[in-house]
GROMACS .gro file of C-alpha atoms in nm:
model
   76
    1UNK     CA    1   2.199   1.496  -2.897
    2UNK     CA    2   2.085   1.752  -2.639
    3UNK     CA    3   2.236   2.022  -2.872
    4UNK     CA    4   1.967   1.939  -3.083
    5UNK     CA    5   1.650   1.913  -2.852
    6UNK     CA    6   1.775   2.272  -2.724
    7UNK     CA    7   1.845   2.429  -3.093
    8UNK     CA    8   1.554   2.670  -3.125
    9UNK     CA    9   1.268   2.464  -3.349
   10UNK     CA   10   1.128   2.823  -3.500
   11UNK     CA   11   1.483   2.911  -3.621
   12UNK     CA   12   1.524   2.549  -3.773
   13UNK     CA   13   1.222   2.562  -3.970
   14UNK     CA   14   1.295   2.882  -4.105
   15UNK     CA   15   1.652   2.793  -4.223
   16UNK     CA   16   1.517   2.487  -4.311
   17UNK     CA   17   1.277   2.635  -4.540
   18UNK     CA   18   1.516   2.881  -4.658
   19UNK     CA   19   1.750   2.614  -4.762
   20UNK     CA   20   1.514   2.397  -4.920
   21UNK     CA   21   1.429   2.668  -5.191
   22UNK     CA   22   1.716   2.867  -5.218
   23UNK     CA   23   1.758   3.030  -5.490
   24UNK     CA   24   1.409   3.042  -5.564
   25UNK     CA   25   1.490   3.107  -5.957
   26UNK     CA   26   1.515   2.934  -6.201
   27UNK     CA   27   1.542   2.591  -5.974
   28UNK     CA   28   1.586   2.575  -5.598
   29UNK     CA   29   1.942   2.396  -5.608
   30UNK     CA   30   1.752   2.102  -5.385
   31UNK     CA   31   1.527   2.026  -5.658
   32UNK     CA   32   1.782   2.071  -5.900
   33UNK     CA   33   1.968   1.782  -5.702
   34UNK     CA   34   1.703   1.580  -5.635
   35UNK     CA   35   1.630   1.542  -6.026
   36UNK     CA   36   1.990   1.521  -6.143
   37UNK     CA   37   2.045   1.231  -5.860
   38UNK     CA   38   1.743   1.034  -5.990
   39UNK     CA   39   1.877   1.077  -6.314
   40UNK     CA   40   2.233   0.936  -6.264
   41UNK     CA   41   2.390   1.305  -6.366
   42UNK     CA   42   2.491   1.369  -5.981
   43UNK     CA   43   2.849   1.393  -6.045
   44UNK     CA   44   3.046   1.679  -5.973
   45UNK     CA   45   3.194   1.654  -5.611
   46UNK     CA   46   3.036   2.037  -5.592
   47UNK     CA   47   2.682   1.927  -5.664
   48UNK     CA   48   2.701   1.629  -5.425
   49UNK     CA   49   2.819   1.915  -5.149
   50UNK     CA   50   2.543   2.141  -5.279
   51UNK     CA   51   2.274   1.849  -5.245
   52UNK     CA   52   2.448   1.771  -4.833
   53UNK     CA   53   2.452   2.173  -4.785
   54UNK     CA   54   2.056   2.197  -4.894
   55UNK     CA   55   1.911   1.857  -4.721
   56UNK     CA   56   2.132   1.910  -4.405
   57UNK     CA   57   1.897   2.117  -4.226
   58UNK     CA   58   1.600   1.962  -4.338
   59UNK     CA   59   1.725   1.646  -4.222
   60UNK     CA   60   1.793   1.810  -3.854
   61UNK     CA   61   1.412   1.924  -3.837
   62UNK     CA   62   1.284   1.595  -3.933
   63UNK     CA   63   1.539   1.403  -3.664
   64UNK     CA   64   1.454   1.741  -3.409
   65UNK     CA   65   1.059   1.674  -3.485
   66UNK     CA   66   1.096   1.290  -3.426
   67UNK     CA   67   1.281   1.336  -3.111
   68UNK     CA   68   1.045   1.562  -2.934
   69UNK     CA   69   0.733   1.411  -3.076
   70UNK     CA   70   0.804   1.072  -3.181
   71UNK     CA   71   0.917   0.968  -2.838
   72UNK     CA   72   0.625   1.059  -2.646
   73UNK     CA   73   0.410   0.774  -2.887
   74UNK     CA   74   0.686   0.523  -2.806
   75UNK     CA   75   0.713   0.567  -2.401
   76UNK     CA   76   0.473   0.286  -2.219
   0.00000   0.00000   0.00000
């Protein structure tokens, strides 16, 4: 996992970001994923991509954030 720890954190939170609301209009697609998975309507093998595609690197900044902060908390 050192690819991670040495991926630049300002240029994962910015794609992060970017991913989590685009497009902005009408519905960022994650949102629009979110609901129709909590509704049962998460079908299509394109929307289940679309939801991996938008949570991916959101899910890299929380495991990045854990491993350079959460660690420290943990060590004796």
């Amino acid at each position: 996992m050192r690819w991670l720890d040495q991926f630049p954190l300002a240029v994962l939170v910015v794609l992060a970001l970017w991913m989590a609301v685009a497009p902005i209009t009408p519905e960022p697609h994650l949102i629009e994923k979110l609901r129709m998975l909590s509704q049962g309507q998460l079908s299509r093998p394109l929307d289940m991509f679309d939801l991996c595609l938008h949570s991916a690197p959101l899910l890299l900044l929380v495991w990045r954030l854990w491993r350079q902060f959460g660690r420290r908390s943990e060590s004796p």
